[in-house]
Amino acid sequence: MPAATIYYDSDADLTLLEGKKVLFVGYGNQGSAQAQNLRDANISGISILVANREDSYAKEAKAAGFHVENDFGKAAEGADVVFLLIPDQAQPAVFNNELAPHLKEDVTIVVASGYNVHFKFLNLPRKSHVVMVAPRMIGISVRTRHQSGKGFPCFVSVEQDSGNGQAHAMSLALAKGIGATKAGAISSSVKEETMMDLLAEQALWPSIIQLFTQAYSVLKAAGCSDEALCYEMWMSKEPAEIFERAADEGFLQQLKHHSTVSQYGQLAGALKIDPNPVRAHFEDILQNRILSGEFAKEFAAIEKDFERTDDGNPLNVLYRQHSKSELAVGEENVRKRLPQLLD
Ligand code: NDP
């Protein structure tokens, strides 16, 4: 695999956006940050419209000085660029039913996540550009880093060109417009982004949940108190500090801040774990659950249930199951005593 191309401000041409009508669908985490960043670019003749239902998000957008349209179809009419920035599970219905029938030819559709494009859940008009500009940061950081003159990590890709050959240049102009080429936007694809996102969510972080749960249980059986375990394992924020240093200094280099006993223990201990079952599990999830589309199909079948406010909401069911672990029960007890512990 060749090294990925990294695009900077000098690779992008903001004049491509001059006079364009840009629609932000959604004014949440990413929508509010990206719309404000783009407005700050002061591009000549650009008009920015926000489409949102009449609620607190719409109020926020109006308070920030944006025009807000509640009728998504009306908002889509004549748009040159559509940023689709509503939650992934809401995108297919909103895009296919409310936006797509009103889009003009050569519109540029921008997604911030690869999921719906990769699994073909969006009815994308053939004569449209489809690009991904996917910040790797939460919306607040996309905004605050931009305001302080810094960039933020971002993936960029072209998934479809309308036929006029401009999709690549548009993707870079839009990335620059929202401040994403300042620190370098990495060339990617919806497939790559989806694989990495879902594998982290479905194998890497679940493994970490399971590892913490088992370590807690073993130490508790060996006589450690819940209080000591919670503080030792995460409440001290040591894991957060480790990951912060890993990002700043290097995944392995951060180890050098630890004692010799700790460095030796971690490096030697990692080599004692049989990598084969771990790798086999990750391969299985990637191939048979993610890339096969099995997960996407399963999630699509239950996504309506996530709106339930009763015990049947799938997340409530899962939280109930996890709440029975020794770690969860122990932490709940410790948190009840926390004010006393802090006194
Ligand atoms: P949010 O959850 O913040 O989106 C909220 C916005 O979506 C609001 O404007 C809300 O308005 C609107 N919305 C929600 N449901 C619906 C619906 N059914 N119909 C119409 N509008 C709806 O989304 P994010 O900003 O977190 O995510 C947007 C995209 O960005 C996603 O593709 C996500 O994967 C991607 N992304 C998100 C990141 C993050 O930090 N959160 C990081 C990188 C990418 P209303 O009041 O009408 O519900």
Tab-separated table of C-alpha atoms and ligand atoms in Angstrom:
chain	number	residue	atom	x	y	z
A	1	MET	CA	0.000	0.000	0.000
A	2	PRO	CA	1.596	3.348	-1.017
A	3	ALA	CA	1.778	6.144	1.563
A	4	ALA	CA	-1.426	8.184	1.699
A	5	THR	CA	-1.388	11.618	0.047
A	6	ILE	CA	-1.730	14.477	2.509
A	7	TYR	CA	-3.371	17.653	1.237
A	8	TYR	CA	-2.591	21.083	2.645
A	9	ASP	CA	-4.082	24.554	2.182
A	10	SER	CA	-1.831	25.168	-0.829
A	11	ASP	CA	-3.411	22.176	-2.658
A	12	ALA	CA	-6.928	23.629	-2.462
A	13	ASP	CA	-8.599	26.471	-4.340
A	14	LEU	CA	-11.323	28.322	-2.439
A	15	THR	CA	-12.384	30.276	-5.543
A	16	LEU	CA	-14.250	27.125	-6.633
A	17	LEU	CA	-16.739	27.932	-3.870
A	18	GLU	CA	-17.297	31.547	-4.894
A	19	GLY	CA	-20.964	32.316	-5.487
A	20	LYS	CA	-22.014	28.812	-4.433
A	21	LYS	CA	-25.106	27.964	-2.428
A	22	VAL	CA	-24.021	25.683	0.402
A	23	LEU	CA	-26.536	23.776	2.482
A	24	PHE	CA	-25.761	22.305	5.898
A	25	VAL	CA	-28.283	19.618	6.761
A	26	GLY	CA	-28.117	19.426	10.553
A	27	TYR	CA	-26.663	21.889	13.036
A	28	GLY	CA	-25.374	19.484	15.682
A	29	ASN	CA	-21.793	18.603	16.657
A	30	GLN	CA	-20.292	18.748	13.196
A	31	GLY	CA	-22.907	20.908	11.451
A	32	SER	CA	-22.509	23.881	13.782
A	33	ALA	CA	-18.706	23.689	13.771
A	34	GLN	CA	-18.273	23.216	10.022
A	35	ALA	CA	-20.857	25.851	9.032
A	36	GLN	CA	-19.188	28.452	11.247
A	37	ASN	CA	-15.696	27.542	10.032
A	38	LEU	CA	-16.818	27.833	6.407
A	39	ARG	CA	-18.442	31.197	7.073
A	40	ASP	CA	-15.164	32.425	8.603
A	41	ALA	CA	-13.435	31.728	5.266
A	42	ASN	CA	-15.218	34.825	3.840
A	43	ILE	CA	-15.559	33.346	0.368
A	44	SER	CA	-16.915	35.840	-2.127
A	45	GLY	CA	-20.598	35.418	-2.945
A	46	ILE	CA	-21.032	32.174	-1.007
A	47	SER	CA	-24.408	31.689	0.668
A	48	ILE	CA	-24.787	29.307	3.586
A	49	LEU	CA	-28.151	27.864	4.563
A	50	VAL	CA	-28.947	25.486	7.429
A	51	ALA	CA	-31.754	22.912	7.127
A	52	ASN	CA	-33.159	21.822	10.474
A	53	ARG	CA	-36.439	20.978	12.107
A	54	GLU	CA	-37.828	23.859	14.190
A	55	ASP	CA	-36.252	23.139	17.573
A	56	SER	CA	-33.309	24.071	19.778
A	57	TYR	CA	-30.753	23.282	17.033
A	58	ALA	CA	-32.603	25.614	14.649
A	59	LYS	CA	-32.652	28.294	17.341
A	60	GLU	CA	-28.920	27.910	17.863
A	61	ALA	CA	-28.252	28.254	14.135
A	62	LYS	CA	-30.409	31.386	13.939
A	63	ALA	CA	-28.705	32.828	17.016
A	64	ALA	CA	-25.370	32.272	15.251
A	65	GLY	CA	-26.708	34.329	12.337
A	66	PHE	CA	-27.553	31.591	9.824
A	67	HIS	CA	-30.678	31.429	7.696
A	68	VAL	CA	-32.580	28.278	8.660
A	69	GLU	CA	-35.069	26.413	6.483
A	70	ASN	CA	-37.354	23.829	8.126
A	71	ASP	CA	-38.505	22.302	4.831
A	72	PHE	CA	-35.584	20.103	3.736
A	73	GLY	CA	-36.854	19.737	0.165
A	74	LYS	CA	-37.111	23.499	-0.267
A	75	ALA	CA	-33.649	23.940	1.246
A	76	ALA	CA	-32.151	21.426	-1.197
A	77	GLU	CA	-33.481	23.217	-4.275
A	78	GLY	CA	-30.655	24.959	-6.122
A	79	ALA	CA	-27.978	23.906	-3.619
A	80	ASP	CA	-24.513	23.515	-5.151
A	81	VAL	CA	-23.140	21.756	-2.087
A	82	VAL	CA	-24.972	19.688	0.542
A	83	PHE	CA	-23.189	18.798	3.773
A	84	LEU	CA	-25.090	15.845	5.256
A	85	LEU	CA	-24.423	16.307	8.965
A	86	ILE	CA	-27.216	14.533	10.791
A	87	PRO	CA	-26.677	11.230	12.664
A	88	ASP	CA	-25.738	8.331	10.404
A	89	GLN	CA	-28.854	6.316	11.279
A	90	ALA	CA	-31.120	9.225	10.255
A	91	GLN	CA	-29.373	9.956	6.965
A	92	PRO	CA	-30.943	7.386	4.582
A	93	ALA	CA	-34.570	8.368	5.258
A	94	VAL	CA	-33.881	12.114	5.252
A	95	PHE	CA	-31.612	12.049	2.213
A	96	ASN	CA	-33.588	9.609	0.071
A	97	ASN	CA	-37.073	10.948	0.838
A	98	GLU	CA	-36.617	14.636	1.537
A	99	LEU	CA	-33.426	15.846	-0.151
A	100	ALA	CA	-32.595	13.689	-3.192
A	101	PRO	CA	-35.768	14.454	-5.198
A	102	HIS	CA	-34.953	18.185	-5.070
A	103	LEU	CA	-31.237	18.142	-5.872
A	104	LYS	CA	-29.939	19.657	-9.077
A	105	GLU	CA	-27.366	18.015	-11.364
A	106	ASP	CA	-23.686	18.439	-10.485
A	107	VAL	CA	-24.477	19.044	-6.808
A	108	THR	CA	-21.648	18.088	-4.456
A	109	ILE	CA	-22.820	15.847	-1.610
A	110	VAL	CA	-20.493	15.858	1.393
A	111	VAL	CA	-20.494	13.188	4.082
A	112	ALA	CA	-18.427	13.215	7.275
A	113	SER	CA	-18.553	9.458	7.738
A	114	GLY	CA	-18.205	6.661	5.205
A	115	TYR	CA	-20.892	4.318	6.552
A	116	ASN	CA	-23.987	5.156	4.470
A	117	VAL	CA	-22.070	5.656	1.227
A	118	HIS	CA	-20.030	2.477	1.647
A	119	PHE	CA	-23.102	0.342	2.388
A	120	LYS	CA	-25.067	2.096	-0.391
A	121	PHE	CA	-27.887	3.262	1.897
A	122	LEU	CA	-28.120	6.639	0.106
A	123	ASN	CA	-29.769	6.964	-3.304
A	124	LEU	CA	-27.037	9.184	-4.708
A	125	PRO	CA	-27.952	10.840	-8.006
A	126	ARG	CA	-25.626	9.599	-10.761
A	127	LYS	CA	-24.826	13.121	-11.896
A	128	SER	CA	-23.533	14.361	-8.571
A	129	HIS	CA	-20.163	14.617	-6.907
A	130	VAL	CA	-19.969	12.547	-3.739
A	131	VAL	CA	-17.104	13.410	-1.432
A	132	MET	CA	-16.123	12.628	2.128
A	133	VAL	CA	-14.630	15.302	4.363
A	134	ALA	CA	-14.438	13.535	7.702
A	135	PRO	CA	-12.889	15.361	10.660
A	136	ARG	CA	-11.307	13.002	13.178
A	137	MET	CA	-12.385	15.202	16.047
A	138	ILE	CA	-15.561	16.098	17.833
A	139	GLY	CA	-17.353	19.215	16.582
A	140	ILE	CA	-16.317	21.413	19.497
A	141	SER	CA	-12.646	20.773	18.736
A	142	VAL	CA	-13.230	21.319	15.001
A	143	ARG	CA	-14.500	24.767	15.946
A	144	THR	CA	-12.181	25.761	18.797
A	145	ARG	CA	-9.002	24.585	17.087
A	146	HIS	CA	-10.009	26.513	13.968
A	147	GLN	CA	-10.709	29.628	16.013
A	148	SER	CA	-7.291	29.426	17.598
A	149	GLY	CA	-5.674	29.175	14.160
A	150	LYS	CA	-4.904	25.478	14.373
A	151	GLY	CA	-6.071	22.717	12.069
A	152	PHE	CA	-7.520	19.328	12.929
A	153	PRO	CA	-7.007	15.830	11.542
A	154	CYS	CA	-9.369	14.932	8.707
A	155	PHE	CA	-9.899	12.333	5.989
A	156	VAL	CA	-10.869	13.364	2.494
A	157	SER	CA	-11.997	11.284	-0.480
A	158	VAL	CA	-13.877	11.353	-3.753
A	159	GLU	CA	-16.464	8.609	-4.150
A	160	GLN	CA	-18.183	9.795	-7.323
A	161	ASP	CA	-17.642	12.494	-9.929
A	162	SER	CA	-20.682	13.919	-11.659
A	163	GLY	CA	-18.823	13.721	-14.945
A	164	ASN	CA	-17.304	17.188	-15.100
A	165	GLY	CA	-14.049	16.105	-13.434
A	166	GLN	CA	-14.333	18.643	-10.619
A	167	ALA	CA	-15.094	16.370	-7.651
A	168	HIS	CA	-11.491	16.128	-6.446
A	169	ALA	CA	-10.914	19.890	-6.606
A	170	MET	CA	-14.274	20.487	-4.890
A	171	SER	CA	-13.450	18.028	-2.100
A	172	LEU	CA	-10.209	19.900	-1.361
A	173	ALA	CA	-11.869	23.335	-1.590
A	174	LEU	CA	-14.543	22.221	0.866
A	175	ALA	CA	-11.966	20.663	3.172
A	176	LYS	CA	-10.005	23.911	3.133
A	177	GLY	CA	-13.202	25.909	3.617
A	178	ILE	CA	-13.952	24.180	6.900
A	179	GLY	CA	-10.314	24.413	7.994
A	180	ALA	CA	-9.423	20.770	7.427
A	181	THR	CA	-6.360	21.192	5.196
A	182	LYS	CA	-4.498	23.440	7.627
A	183	ALA	CA	-2.971	20.509	9.507
A	184	GLY	CA	-3.127	18.189	6.476
A	185	ALA	CA	-6.124	16.215	5.222
A	186	ILE	CA	-5.323	12.562	4.606
A	187	SER	CA	-6.530	10.953	1.394
A	188	SER	CA	-8.828	8.072	2.316
A	189	SER	CA	-12.032	6.388	1.149
A	190	VAL	CA	-15.435	5.575	2.601
A	191	LYS	CA	-14.381	1.924	2.749
A	192	GLU	CA	-11.204	2.664	4.699
A	193	GLU	CA	-12.982	5.035	7.075
A	194	THR	CA	-15.814	2.569	7.656
A	195	MET	CA	-13.460	-0.367	8.259
A	196	MET	CA	-11.392	1.554	10.797
A	197	ASP	CA	-14.357	3.093	12.573
A	198	LEU	CA	-16.360	-0.111	12.876
A	199	LEU	CA	-13.413	-2.326	13.762
A	200	ALA	CA	-12.474	0.039	16.584
A	201	GLU	CA	-16.093	0.131	17.764
A	202	GLN	CA	-16.795	-3.565	17.418
A	203	ALA	CA	-13.512	-5.234	18.293
A	204	LEU	CA	-10.854	-2.925	19.706
A	205	TRP	CA	-12.876	-1.018	22.333
A	206	PRO	CA	-15.015	-4.062	23.224
A	207	SER	CA	-11.750	-5.918	23.918
A	208	ILE	CA	-10.692	-3.092	26.210
A	209	ILE	CA	-14.047	-3.218	28.044
A	210	GLN	CA	-13.623	-6.975	28.466
A	211	LEU	CA	-9.966	-6.689	29.534
A	212	PHE	CA	-10.781	-4.109	32.207
A	213	THR	CA	-13.742	-6.175	33.397
A	214	GLN	CA	-11.625	-9.323	33.749
A	215	ALA	CA	-8.647	-7.557	35.337
A	216	TYR	CA	-11.031	-5.979	37.858
A	217	SER	CA	-12.598	-9.327	38.658
A	218	VAL	CA	-9.269	-11.137	39.113
A	219	LEU	CA	-7.906	-8.406	41.419
A	220	LYS	CA	-11.146	-8.251	43.365
A	221	ALA	CA	-11.002	-12.032	43.901
A	222	ALA	CA	-7.427	-11.546	45.127
A	223	GLY	CA	-8.698	-9.193	47.833
A	224	CYS	CA	-8.439	-5.699	46.314
A	225	SER	CA	-11.120	-3.202	47.319
A	226	ASP	CA	-13.492	-1.582	44.858
A	227	GLU	CA	-12.188	1.818	45.920
A	228	ALA	CA	-8.563	0.931	45.226
A	229	LEU	CA	-9.424	-0.788	41.944
A	230	CYS	CA	-11.473	2.098	40.550
A	231	TYR	CA	-8.769	4.620	41.356
A	232	GLU	CA	-5.938	2.416	40.199
A	233	MET	CA	-7.570	1.421	36.938
A	234	TRP	CA	-9.268	4.564	35.583
A	235	MET	CA	-10.491	7.186	38.054
A	236	SER	CA	-6.976	8.560	38.451
A	237	LYS	CA	-7.166	9.283	34.684
A	238	GLU	CA	-3.883	7.445	34.160
A	239	PRO	CA	-5.209	5.649	31.036
A	240	ALA	CA	-6.313	9.007	29.563
A	241	GLU	CA	-2.869	10.436	30.237
A	242	ILE	CA	-1.190	7.434	28.629
A	243	PHE	CA	-3.222	7.825	25.429
A	244	GLU	CA	-2.596	11.563	25.362
A	245	ARG	CA	1.140	10.966	25.589
A	246	ALA	CA	0.876	8.198	22.968
A	247	ALA	CA	-0.661	10.747	20.565
A	248	ASP	CA	1.928	13.407	21.384
A	249	GLU	CA	5.096	11.357	21.740
A	250	GLY	CA	4.505	7.923	20.260
A	251	PHE	CA	2.599	4.752	21.043
A	252	LEU	CA	5.683	3.033	22.491
A	253	GLN	CA	7.745	6.126	23.341
A	254	GLN	CA	5.249	7.180	26.013
A	255	LEU	CA	6.258	4.080	27.970
A	256	LYS	CA	9.520	5.813	28.828
A	257	HIS	CA	7.640	7.979	31.347
A	258	HIS	CA	6.901	4.843	33.364
A	259	SER	CA	9.163	3.103	35.864
A	260	THR	CA	11.587	0.449	34.673
A	261	VAL	CA	9.456	-2.213	36.374
A	262	SER	CA	6.415	-0.931	34.477
A	263	GLN	CA	8.170	-0.677	31.104
A	264	TYR	CA	9.611	-4.173	31.476
A	265	GLY	CA	6.262	-5.546	32.624
A	266	GLN	CA	4.311	-4.014	29.775
A	267	LEU	CA	6.713	-4.839	26.967
A	268	ALA	CA	7.450	-8.376	28.114
A	269	GLY	CA	3.818	-8.992	29.103
A	270	ALA	CA	2.493	-8.007	25.656
A	271	LEU	CA	4.799	-10.576	24.060
A	272	LYS	CA	3.461	-13.291	26.361
A	273	ILE	CA	-0.105	-12.869	25.025
A	274	ASP	CA	-0.809	-15.209	22.130
A	275	PRO	CA	-1.579	-12.814	19.256
A	276	ASN	CA	-3.218	-15.489	17.096
A	277	PRO	CA	-6.664	-15.698	18.741
A	278	VAL	CA	-6.748	-11.904	19.094
A	279	ARG	CA	-5.881	-11.445	15.430
A	280	ALA	CA	-8.314	-14.179	14.374
A	281	HIS	CA	-11.100	-12.439	16.299
A	282	PHE	CA	-10.317	-9.074	14.683
A	283	GLU	CA	-10.123	-10.668	11.188
A	284	ASP	CA	-13.432	-12.428	11.776
A	285	ILE	CA	-15.193	-9.228	12.852
A	286	LEU	CA	-13.710	-7.268	9.928
A	287	GLN	CA	-14.472	-9.807	7.207
A	288	ASN	CA	-17.601	-11.578	8.415
A	289	ARG	CA	-19.386	-8.888	10.349
A	290	ILE	CA	-18.285	-5.513	8.941
A	291	LEU	CA	-17.271	-5.963	5.290
A	292	SER	CA	-19.893	-8.652	4.671
A	293	GLY	CA	-22.533	-6.052	5.571
A	294	GLU	CA	-23.933	-8.297	8.320
A	295	PHE	CA	-23.646	-5.594	10.993
A	296	ALA	CA	-25.099	-2.851	8.751
A	297	LYS	CA	-28.083	-5.085	7.921
A	298	GLU	CA	-28.638	-6.009	11.558
A	299	PHE	CA	-28.408	-2.379	12.683
A	300	ALA	CA	-30.773	-1.160	9.935
A	301	ALA	CA	-33.355	-3.703	11.102
A	302	ILE	CA	-33.337	-2.418	14.697
A	303	GLU	CA	-32.460	1.268	14.234
A	304	LYS	CA	-36.039	2.412	14.925
A	305	ASP	CA	-35.799	0.740	18.346
A	306	PHE	CA	-33.103	3.204	19.402
A	307	GLU	CA	-35.795	5.889	19.547
A	308	ARG	CA	-37.746	3.886	22.163
A	309	THR	CA	-37.816	5.460	25.585
A	310	ASP	CA	-38.681	2.234	27.403
A	311	ASP	CA	-36.638	-0.797	28.490
A	312	GLY	CA	-36.856	-2.238	24.965
A	313	ASN	CA	-34.375	0.281	23.580
A	314	PRO	CA	-31.426	-1.978	22.529
A	315	LEU	CA	-28.977	0.277	24.354
A	316	ASN	CA	-30.970	-0.025	27.573
A	317	VAL	CA	-30.909	-3.826	27.205
A	318	LEU	CA	-27.126	-3.806	26.753
A	319	TYR	CA	-26.499	-1.347	29.601
A	320	ARG	CA	-28.576	-3.601	31.874
A	321	GLN	CA	-26.418	-6.611	30.957
A	322	HIS	CA	-23.156	-4.732	31.548
A	323	SER	CA	-24.391	-3.224	34.811
A	324	LYS	CA	-24.179	-6.647	36.442
A	325	SER	CA	-20.387	-7.023	36.100
A	326	GLU	CA	-18.259	-6.747	39.238
A	327	LEU	CA	-16.626	-3.663	37.757
A	328	ALA	CA	-19.952	-1.893	37.201
A	329	VAL	CA	-21.396	-2.841	40.589
A	330	GLY	CA	-18.149	-1.938	42.337
A	331	GLU	CA	-17.932	1.431	40.613
A	332	GLU	CA	-21.540	2.276	41.431
A	333	ASN	CA	-20.823	1.681	45.122
A	334	VAL	CA	-17.622	3.690	45.014
A	335	ARG	CA	-19.303	6.618	43.260
A	336	LYS	CA	-21.958	6.727	45.979
A	337	ARG	CA	-19.139	7.181	48.519
A	338	LEU	CA	-17.122	9.509	46.308
A	339	PRO	CA	-17.950	12.779	48.121
A	340	GLN	CA	-16.660	11.215	51.379
A	341	LEU	CA	-13.575	9.849	49.682
A	342	LEU	CA	-12.757	13.272	48.282
A	343	ASP	CA	-13.249	15.054	51.630
B	1	NDP	P1	-25.502	15.133	15.728
B	1	NDP	O1	-26.059	14.034	16.545
B	1	NDP	O2	-24.822	16.234	16.447
B	1	NDP	O3	-26.666	15.717	14.806
B	1	NDP	C1	-27.608	16.506	15.329
B	1	NDP	C2	-28.255	17.241	14.163
B	1	NDP	O4	-28.954	16.308	13.333
B	1	NDP	C3	-29.251	18.242	14.661
B	1	NDP	O5	-29.267	19.327	13.783
B	1	NDP	C4	-30.541	17.432	14.605
B	1	NDP	O6	-31.648	18.234	14.496
B	1	NDP	C5	-30.339	16.655	13.308
B	1	NDP	N1	-31.157	15.442	13.260
B	1	NDP	C6	-31.113	14.382	14.099
B	1	NDP	N2	-31.993	13.440	13.734
B	1	NDP	C7	-32.630	13.934	12.653
B	1	NDP	C8	-33.658	13.428	11.811
B	1	NDP	N3	-34.182	12.217	12.013
B	1	NDP	N4	-34.071	14.193	10.791
B	1	NDP	C9	-33.535	15.401	10.581
B	1	NDP	N5	-32.549	15.955	11.328
B	1	NDP	C10	-32.108	15.220	12.352
B	1	NDP	O7	-24.582	14.541	14.575
B	1	NDP	P2	-23.010	14.611	14.459
B	1	NDP	O8	-22.611	16.008	14.134
B	1	NDP	O9	-22.392	13.921	15.619
B	1	NDP	O10	-22.780	13.688	13.187
B	1	NDP	C11	-23.018	14.153	11.883
B	1	NDP	C12	-22.119	13.376	10.941
B	1	NDP	O11	-20.764	13.655	11.271
B	1	NDP	C13	-22.294	11.865	11.030
B	1	NDP	O12	-22.125	11.321	9.762
B	1	NDP	C14	-21.145	11.447	11.942
B	1	NDP	O13	-20.727	10.117	11.745
B	1	NDP	C15	-20.070	12.439	11.490
B	1	NDP	N6	-19.008	12.680	12.438
B	1	NDP	C16	-19.315	13.007	13.734
B	1	NDP	C17	-18.306	13.294	14.623
B	1	NDP	C18	-18.634	13.763	16.004
B	1	NDP	O14	-17.773	14.306	16.651
B	1	NDP	N7	-19.844	13.637	16.524
B	1	NDP	C19	-16.883	13.219	14.250
B	1	NDP	C20	-16.686	12.985	12.838
B	1	NDP	C21	-17.716	12.692	11.992
B	1	NDP	P3	-33.070	17.811	15.106
B	1	NDP	O15	-33.254	18.700	16.253
B	1	NDP	O16	-33.963	18.050	13.968
B	1	NDP	O17	-33.030	16.386	15.542
